[in-house]
Phi, psi and omega in degrees: 000115176272145180243121194266122175290096185211142180304332180297307184292329178302312173281344177289318172305309178300324178292319178302319175298335179285343183227075189310321180297315175296319178305313180304313174303303181304325183286327187288320183291327184292316182286343177272350181292000000 
């Protein structure tokens, strides 16, 4: 999985860290790609 250094991704990452439940769902989607 590639992480793109991008302000958008950074803000999304921070938002996910504040909401662990969403983070788990998001990571499961990423791992399915």
